[in-house]
PDB file of C-alpha atoms in Angstrom:
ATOM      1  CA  UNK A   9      87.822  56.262 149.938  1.00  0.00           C
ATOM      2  CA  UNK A  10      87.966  54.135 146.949  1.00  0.00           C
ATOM      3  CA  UNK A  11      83.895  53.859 147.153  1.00  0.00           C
ATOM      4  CA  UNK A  12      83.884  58.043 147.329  1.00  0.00           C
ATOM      5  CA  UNK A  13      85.771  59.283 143.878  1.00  0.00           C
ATOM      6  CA  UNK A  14      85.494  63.370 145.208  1.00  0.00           C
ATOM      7  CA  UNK A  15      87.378  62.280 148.370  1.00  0.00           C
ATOM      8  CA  UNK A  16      89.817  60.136 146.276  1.00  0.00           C
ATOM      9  CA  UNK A  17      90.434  62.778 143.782  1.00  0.00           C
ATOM     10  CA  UNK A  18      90.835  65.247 146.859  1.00  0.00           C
ATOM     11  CA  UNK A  19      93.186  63.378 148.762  1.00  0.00           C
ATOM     12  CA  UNK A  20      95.425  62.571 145.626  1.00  0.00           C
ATOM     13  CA  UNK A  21      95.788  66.701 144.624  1.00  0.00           C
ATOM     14  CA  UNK A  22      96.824  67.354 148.146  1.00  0.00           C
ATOM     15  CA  UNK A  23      98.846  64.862 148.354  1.00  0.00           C
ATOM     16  CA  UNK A  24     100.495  65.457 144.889  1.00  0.00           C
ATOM     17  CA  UNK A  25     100.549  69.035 146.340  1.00  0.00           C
ATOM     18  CA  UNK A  26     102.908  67.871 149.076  1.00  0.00           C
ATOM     19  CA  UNK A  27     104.772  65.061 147.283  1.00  0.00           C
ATOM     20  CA  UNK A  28     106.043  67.443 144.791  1.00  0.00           C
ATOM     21  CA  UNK A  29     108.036  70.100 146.359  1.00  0.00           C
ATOM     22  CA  UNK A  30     109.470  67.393 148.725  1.00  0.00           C
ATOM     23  CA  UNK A  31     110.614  65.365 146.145  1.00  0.00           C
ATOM     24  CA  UNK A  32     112.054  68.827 144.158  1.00  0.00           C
ATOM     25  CA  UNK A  33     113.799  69.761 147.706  1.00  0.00           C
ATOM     26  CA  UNK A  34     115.453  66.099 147.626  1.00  0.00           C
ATOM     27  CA  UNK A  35     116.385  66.267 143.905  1.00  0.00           C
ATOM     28  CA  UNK A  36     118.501  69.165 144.584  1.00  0.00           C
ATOM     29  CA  UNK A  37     119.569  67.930 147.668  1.00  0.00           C
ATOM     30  CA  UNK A  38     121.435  64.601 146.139  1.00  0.00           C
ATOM     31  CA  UNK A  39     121.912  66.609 142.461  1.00  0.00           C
ATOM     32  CA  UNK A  40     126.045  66.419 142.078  1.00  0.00           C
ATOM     33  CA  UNK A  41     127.808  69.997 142.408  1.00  0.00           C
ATOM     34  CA  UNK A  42     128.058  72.523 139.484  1.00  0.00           C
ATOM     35  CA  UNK A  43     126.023  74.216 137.069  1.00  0.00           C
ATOM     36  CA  UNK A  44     127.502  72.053 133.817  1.00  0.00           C
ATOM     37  CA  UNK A  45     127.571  67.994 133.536  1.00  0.00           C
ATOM     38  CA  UNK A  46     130.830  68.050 133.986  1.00  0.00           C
ATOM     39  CA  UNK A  47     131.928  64.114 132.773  1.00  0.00           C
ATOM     40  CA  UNK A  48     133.956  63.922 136.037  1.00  0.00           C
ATOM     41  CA  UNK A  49     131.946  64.985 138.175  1.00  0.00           C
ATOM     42  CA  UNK A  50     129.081  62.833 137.122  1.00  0.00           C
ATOM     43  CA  UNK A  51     131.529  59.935 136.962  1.00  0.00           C
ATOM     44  CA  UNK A  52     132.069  60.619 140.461  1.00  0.00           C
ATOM     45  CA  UNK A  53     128.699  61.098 141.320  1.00  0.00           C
ATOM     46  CA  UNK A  54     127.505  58.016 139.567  1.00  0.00           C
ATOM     47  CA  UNK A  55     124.889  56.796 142.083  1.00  0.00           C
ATOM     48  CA  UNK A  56     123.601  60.173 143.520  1.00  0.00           C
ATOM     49  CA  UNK A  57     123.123  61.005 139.433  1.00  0.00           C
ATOM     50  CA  UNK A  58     120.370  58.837 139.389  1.00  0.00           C
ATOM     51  CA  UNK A  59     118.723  58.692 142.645  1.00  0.00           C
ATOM     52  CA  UNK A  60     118.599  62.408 141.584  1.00  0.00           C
ATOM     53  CA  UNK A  61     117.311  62.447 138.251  1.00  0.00           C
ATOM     54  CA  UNK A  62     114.670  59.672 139.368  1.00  0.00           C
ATOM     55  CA  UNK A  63     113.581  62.174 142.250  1.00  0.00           C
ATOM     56  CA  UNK A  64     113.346  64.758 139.459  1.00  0.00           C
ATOM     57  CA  UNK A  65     111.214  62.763 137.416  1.00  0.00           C
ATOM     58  CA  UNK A  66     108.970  62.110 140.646  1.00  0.00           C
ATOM     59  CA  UNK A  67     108.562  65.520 141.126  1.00  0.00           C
ATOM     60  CA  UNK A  68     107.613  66.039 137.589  1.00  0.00           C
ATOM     61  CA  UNK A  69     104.590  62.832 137.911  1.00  0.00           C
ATOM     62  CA  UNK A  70     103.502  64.412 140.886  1.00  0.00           C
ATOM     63  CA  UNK A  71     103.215  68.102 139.343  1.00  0.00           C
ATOM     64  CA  UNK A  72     100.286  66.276 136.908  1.00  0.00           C
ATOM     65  CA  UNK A  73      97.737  65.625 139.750  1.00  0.00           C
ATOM     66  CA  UNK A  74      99.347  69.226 141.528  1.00  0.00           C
ATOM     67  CA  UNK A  75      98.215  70.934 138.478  1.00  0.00           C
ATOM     68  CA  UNK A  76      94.800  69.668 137.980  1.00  0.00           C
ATOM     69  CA  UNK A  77      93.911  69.884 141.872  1.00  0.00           C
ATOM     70  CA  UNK A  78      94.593  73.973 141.304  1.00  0.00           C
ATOM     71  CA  UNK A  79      92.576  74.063 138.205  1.00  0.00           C
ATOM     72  CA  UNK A  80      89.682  71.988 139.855  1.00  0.00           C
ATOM     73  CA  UNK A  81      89.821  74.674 142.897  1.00  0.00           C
ATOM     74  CA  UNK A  82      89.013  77.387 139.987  1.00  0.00           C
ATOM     75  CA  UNK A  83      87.006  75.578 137.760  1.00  0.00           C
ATOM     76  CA  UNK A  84      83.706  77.632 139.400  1.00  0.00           C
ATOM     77  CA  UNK A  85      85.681  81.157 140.111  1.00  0.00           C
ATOM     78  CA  UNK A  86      87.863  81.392 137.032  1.00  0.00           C
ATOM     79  CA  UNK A  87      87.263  78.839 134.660  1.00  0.00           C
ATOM     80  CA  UNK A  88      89.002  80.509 132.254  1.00  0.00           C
ATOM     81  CA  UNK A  89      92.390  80.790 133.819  1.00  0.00           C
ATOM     82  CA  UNK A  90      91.852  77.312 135.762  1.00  0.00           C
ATOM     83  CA  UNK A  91      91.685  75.850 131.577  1.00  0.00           C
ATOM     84  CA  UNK A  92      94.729  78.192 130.756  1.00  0.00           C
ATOM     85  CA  UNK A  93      96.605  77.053 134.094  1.00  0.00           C
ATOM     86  CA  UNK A  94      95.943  73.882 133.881  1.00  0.00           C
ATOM     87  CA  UNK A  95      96.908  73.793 129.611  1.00  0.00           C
ATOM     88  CA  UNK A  96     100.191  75.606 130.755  1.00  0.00           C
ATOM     89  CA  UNK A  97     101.271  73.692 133.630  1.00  0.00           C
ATOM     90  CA  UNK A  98     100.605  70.298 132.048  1.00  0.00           C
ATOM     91  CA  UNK A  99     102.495  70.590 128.894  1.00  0.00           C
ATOM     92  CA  UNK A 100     105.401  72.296 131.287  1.00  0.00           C
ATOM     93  CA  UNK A 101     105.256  68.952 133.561  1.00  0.00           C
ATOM     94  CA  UNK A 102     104.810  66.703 130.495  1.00  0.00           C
ATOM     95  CA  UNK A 103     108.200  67.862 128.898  1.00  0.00           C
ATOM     96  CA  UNK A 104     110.446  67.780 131.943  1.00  0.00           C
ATOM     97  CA  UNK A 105     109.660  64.849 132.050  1.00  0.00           C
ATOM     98  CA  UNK A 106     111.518  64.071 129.045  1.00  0.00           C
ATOM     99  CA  UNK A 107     114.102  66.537 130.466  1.00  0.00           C
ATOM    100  CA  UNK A 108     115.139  65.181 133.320  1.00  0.00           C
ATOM    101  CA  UNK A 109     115.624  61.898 131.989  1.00  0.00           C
ATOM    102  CA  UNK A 110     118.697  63.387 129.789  1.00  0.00           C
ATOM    103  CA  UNK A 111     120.790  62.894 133.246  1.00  0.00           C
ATOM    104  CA  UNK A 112     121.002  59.254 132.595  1.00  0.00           C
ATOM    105  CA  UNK A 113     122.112  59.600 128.859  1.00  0.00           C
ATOM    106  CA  UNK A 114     124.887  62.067 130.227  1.00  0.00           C
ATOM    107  CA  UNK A 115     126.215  59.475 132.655  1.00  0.00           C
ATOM    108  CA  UNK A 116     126.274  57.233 130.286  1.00  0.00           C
ATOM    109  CA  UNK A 117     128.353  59.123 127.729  1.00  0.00           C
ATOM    110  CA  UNK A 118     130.732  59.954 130.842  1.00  0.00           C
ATOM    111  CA  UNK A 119     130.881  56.384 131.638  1.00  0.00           C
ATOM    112  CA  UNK A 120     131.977  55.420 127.991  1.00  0.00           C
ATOM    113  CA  UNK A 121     133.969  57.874 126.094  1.00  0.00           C
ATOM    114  CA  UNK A 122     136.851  60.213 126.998  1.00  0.00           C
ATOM    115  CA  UNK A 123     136.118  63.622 129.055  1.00  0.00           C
ATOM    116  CA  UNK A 124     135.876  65.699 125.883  1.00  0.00           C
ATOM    117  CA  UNK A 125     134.017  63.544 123.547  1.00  0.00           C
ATOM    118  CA  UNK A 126     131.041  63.120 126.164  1.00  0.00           C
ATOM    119  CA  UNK A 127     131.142  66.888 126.222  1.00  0.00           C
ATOM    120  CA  UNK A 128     131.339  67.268 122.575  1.00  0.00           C
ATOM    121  CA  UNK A 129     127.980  65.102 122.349  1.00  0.00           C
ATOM    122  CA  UNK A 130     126.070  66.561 125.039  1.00  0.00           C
ATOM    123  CA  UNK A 131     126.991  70.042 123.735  1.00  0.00           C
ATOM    124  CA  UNK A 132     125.478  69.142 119.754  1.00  0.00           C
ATOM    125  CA  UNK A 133     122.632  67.191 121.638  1.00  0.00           C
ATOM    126  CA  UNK A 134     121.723  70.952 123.815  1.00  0.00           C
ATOM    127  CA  UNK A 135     122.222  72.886 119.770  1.00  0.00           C
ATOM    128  CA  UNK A 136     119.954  70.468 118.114  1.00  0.00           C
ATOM    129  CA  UNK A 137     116.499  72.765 117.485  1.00  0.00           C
ATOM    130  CA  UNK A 138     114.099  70.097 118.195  1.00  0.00           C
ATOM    131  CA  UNK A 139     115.699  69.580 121.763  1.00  0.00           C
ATOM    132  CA  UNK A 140     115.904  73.422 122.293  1.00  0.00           C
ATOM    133  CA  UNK A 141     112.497  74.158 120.987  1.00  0.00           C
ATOM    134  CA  UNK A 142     110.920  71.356 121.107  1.00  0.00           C
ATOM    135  CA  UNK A 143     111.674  69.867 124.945  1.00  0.00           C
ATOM    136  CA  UNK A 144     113.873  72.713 126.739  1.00  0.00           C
ATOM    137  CA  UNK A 145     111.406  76.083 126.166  1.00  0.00           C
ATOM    138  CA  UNK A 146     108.330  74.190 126.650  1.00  0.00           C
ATOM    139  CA  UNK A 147     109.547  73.049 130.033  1.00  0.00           C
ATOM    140  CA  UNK A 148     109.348  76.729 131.276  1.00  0.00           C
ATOM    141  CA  UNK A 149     105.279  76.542 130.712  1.00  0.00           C
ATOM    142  CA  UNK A 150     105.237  74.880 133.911  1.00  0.00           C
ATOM    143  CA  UNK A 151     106.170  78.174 135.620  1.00  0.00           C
ATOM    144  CA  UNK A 152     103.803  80.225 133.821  1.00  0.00           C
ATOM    145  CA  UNK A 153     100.628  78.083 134.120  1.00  0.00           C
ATOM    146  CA  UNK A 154     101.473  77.278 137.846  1.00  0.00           C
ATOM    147  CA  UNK A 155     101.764  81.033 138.388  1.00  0.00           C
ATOM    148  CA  UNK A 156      98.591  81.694 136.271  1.00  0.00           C
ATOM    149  CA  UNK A 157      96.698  79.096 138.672  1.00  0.00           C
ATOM    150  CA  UNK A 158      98.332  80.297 142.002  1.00  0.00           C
ATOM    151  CA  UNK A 159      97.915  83.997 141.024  1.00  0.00           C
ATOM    152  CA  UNK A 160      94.242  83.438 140.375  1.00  0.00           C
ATOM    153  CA  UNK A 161      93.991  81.492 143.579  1.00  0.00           C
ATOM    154  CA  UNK A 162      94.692  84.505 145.604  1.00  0.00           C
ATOM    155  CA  UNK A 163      92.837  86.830 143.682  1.00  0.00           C
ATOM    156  CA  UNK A 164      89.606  84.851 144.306  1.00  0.00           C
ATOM    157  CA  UNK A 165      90.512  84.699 147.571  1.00  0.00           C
ATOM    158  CA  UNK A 166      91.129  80.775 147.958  1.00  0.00           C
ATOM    159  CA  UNK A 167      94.860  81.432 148.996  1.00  0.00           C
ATOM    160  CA  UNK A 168      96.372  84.309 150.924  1.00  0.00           C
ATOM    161  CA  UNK A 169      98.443  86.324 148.445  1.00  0.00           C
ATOM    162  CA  UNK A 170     101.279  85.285 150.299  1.00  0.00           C
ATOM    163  CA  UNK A 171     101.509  81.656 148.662  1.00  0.00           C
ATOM    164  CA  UNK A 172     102.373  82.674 145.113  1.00  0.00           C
ATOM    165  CA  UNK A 173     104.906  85.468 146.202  1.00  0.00           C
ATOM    166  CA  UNK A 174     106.343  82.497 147.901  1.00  0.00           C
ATOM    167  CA  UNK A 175     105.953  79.803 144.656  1.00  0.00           C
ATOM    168  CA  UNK A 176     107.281  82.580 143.064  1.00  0.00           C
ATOM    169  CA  UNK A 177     110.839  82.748 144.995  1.00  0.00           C
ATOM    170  CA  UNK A 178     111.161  79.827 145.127  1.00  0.00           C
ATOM    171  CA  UNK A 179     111.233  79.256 141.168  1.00  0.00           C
ATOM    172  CA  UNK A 180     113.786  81.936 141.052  1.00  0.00           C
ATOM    173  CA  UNK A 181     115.776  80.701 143.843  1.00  0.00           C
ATOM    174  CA  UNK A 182     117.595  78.229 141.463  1.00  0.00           C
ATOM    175  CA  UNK A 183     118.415  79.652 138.864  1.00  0.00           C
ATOM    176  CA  UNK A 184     119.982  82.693 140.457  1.00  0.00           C
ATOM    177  CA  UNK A 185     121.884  79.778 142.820  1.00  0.00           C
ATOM    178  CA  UNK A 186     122.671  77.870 139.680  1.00  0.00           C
ATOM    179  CA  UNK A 187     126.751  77.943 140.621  1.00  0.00           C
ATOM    180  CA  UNK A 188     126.408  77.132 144.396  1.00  0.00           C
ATOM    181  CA  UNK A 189     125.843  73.866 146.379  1.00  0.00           C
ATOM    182  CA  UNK A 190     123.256  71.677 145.835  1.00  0.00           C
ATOM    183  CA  UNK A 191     122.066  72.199 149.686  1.00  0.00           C
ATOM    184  CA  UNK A 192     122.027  76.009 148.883  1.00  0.00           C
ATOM    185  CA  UNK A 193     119.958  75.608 145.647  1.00  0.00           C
ATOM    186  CA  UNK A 194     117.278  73.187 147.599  1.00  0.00           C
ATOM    187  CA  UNK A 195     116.133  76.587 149.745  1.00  0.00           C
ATOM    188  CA  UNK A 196     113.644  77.317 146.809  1.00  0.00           C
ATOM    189  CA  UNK A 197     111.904  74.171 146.850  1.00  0.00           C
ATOM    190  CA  UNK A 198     111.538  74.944 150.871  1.00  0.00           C
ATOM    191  CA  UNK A 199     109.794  77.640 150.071  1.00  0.00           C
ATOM    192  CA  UNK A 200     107.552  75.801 147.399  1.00  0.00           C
ATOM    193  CA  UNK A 201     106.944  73.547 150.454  1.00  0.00           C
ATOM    194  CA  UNK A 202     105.480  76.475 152.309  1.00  0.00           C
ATOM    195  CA  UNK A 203     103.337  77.534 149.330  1.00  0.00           C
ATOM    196  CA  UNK A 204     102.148  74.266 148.127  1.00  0.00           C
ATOM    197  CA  UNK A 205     102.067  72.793 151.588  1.00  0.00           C
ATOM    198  CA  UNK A 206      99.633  75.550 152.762  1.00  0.00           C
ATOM    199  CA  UNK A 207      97.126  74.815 149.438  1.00  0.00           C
ATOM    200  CA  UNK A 208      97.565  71.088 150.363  1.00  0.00           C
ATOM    201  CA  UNK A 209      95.989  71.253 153.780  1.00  0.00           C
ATOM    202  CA  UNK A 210      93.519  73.304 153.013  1.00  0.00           C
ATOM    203  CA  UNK A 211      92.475  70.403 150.311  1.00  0.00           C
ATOM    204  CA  UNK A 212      93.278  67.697 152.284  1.00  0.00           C
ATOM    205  CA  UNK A 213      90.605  69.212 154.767  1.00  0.00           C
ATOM    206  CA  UNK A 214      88.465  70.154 152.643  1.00  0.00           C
ATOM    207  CA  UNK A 215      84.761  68.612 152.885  1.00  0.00           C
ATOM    208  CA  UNK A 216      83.995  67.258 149.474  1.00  0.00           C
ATOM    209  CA  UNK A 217      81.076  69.065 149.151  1.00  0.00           C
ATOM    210  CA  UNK A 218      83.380  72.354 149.003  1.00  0.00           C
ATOM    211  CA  UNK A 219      85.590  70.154 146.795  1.00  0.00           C
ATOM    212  CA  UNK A 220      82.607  69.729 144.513  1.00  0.00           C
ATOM    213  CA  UNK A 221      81.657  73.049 144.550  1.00  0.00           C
ATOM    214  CA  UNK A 222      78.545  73.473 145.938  1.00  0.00           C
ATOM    215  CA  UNK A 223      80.238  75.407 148.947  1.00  0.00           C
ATOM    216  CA  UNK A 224      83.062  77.652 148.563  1.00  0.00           C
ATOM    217  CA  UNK A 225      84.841  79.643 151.560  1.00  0.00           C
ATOM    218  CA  UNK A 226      88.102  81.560 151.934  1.00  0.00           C
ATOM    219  CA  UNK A 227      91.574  81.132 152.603  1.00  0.00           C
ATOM    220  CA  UNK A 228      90.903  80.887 156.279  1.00  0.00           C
ATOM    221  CA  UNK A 229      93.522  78.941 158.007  1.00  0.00           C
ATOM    222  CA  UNK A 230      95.094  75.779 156.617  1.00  0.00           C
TER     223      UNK A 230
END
């Protein structure tokens, strides 16, 4: 594989593809209870804090490869939106990145200073502009260019228009399941198992002269 870079660079985007919402599912799945970091809780929850927050940061690494394996798939159809996808998506996995390593800072403070003073410095640290502007917002480009790329997908007929109704629900899955269990709010990233999962073996299969370009079919079956 190493001596064939189009297989390499296949097998890593469908891989990444799969990697991804697995590690999101597993994230949620050991992420401790409650919308808010409660000190407490997190106190707690010491050790599944960080096995969570490192599977979040996985999931994050693995969206890189995830993104540019959808923008390569468009890069003959749509170049345009594969460029704007792919612009999106990476800046969106780029800062939650940086987000998700703000888990370990609030442990920390819940490990070292009374209840309300951790709270009092987490709250200033989520007010500060360049955190809210600057890292928070930009995290939700991931959404948009992933949708842009998955969107595109089906409308060139690579994907069945199923897959990004399904990406879809399963982004808003938890948010609107933000105050529920942990094994509740993981049902999203089931379905971003389905959606990704599908695009993933139909890459991983993939001959690498379709991967190249000089053959293109449809959706077919993954």
């Amino acid at each position: 594989m190493l001596k064939n870079p189009d297989a390499f660079r296949r097998t890593v985007a469908g891989v990444a593809l799969l990697a991804w919402p697995v590690f999101q599912f597993l994230a949620f799945l050991t992420s401790p209870p409650g919308a808010e970091h409660d000190p407490e809780v997190f106190r707690t929850h010491a050790t599944t804090v960080q096995v969570s927050a490192l599977l979040y940061v996985w999931a994050a690494l693995s969206l890189i490869p995830a993104v540019l394996g959808l923008a390569h798939l468009l890069r003959e159809r749509a170049p345009r939106a594969s460029v704007i996808g792919a612009a999106l998506g990476l800046v969106g996995a780029g800062h939650g990145l940086t987000l998700f390593t703000t888990d370990f800072y609030d442990l920390a403070l819940a490990q070292s200073l009374p209840a309300d003073q951790a709270e009092a410095v987490t709250r200033r640290a989520n007010e500060l502009w360049g955190f809210v502007y600057g890292m928070l917002l930009p995290g939700f480009l991931l959404h948009v260019g992933l949708i842009t790329l998955l969107v595109t997908l089906a409308a060139v007929k690579v994907a069945p228009w199923w897959v990004p109704v399904a990406a879809v629900a399963g982004t808003i899955v938890p948010f609107v399941t933000m105050t529920q269990a942990p094994v509740v709010q993981s049902t999203g990233s089931l379905l971003h198992l389905a959606a990704y999962g599908w695009i993933a073996l139909r890459v991983l299969r993939m001959p690498d002269a379709e991967w190249r370009g000089l053959t293109v079919t449809g959706p077919g079956r993954a």
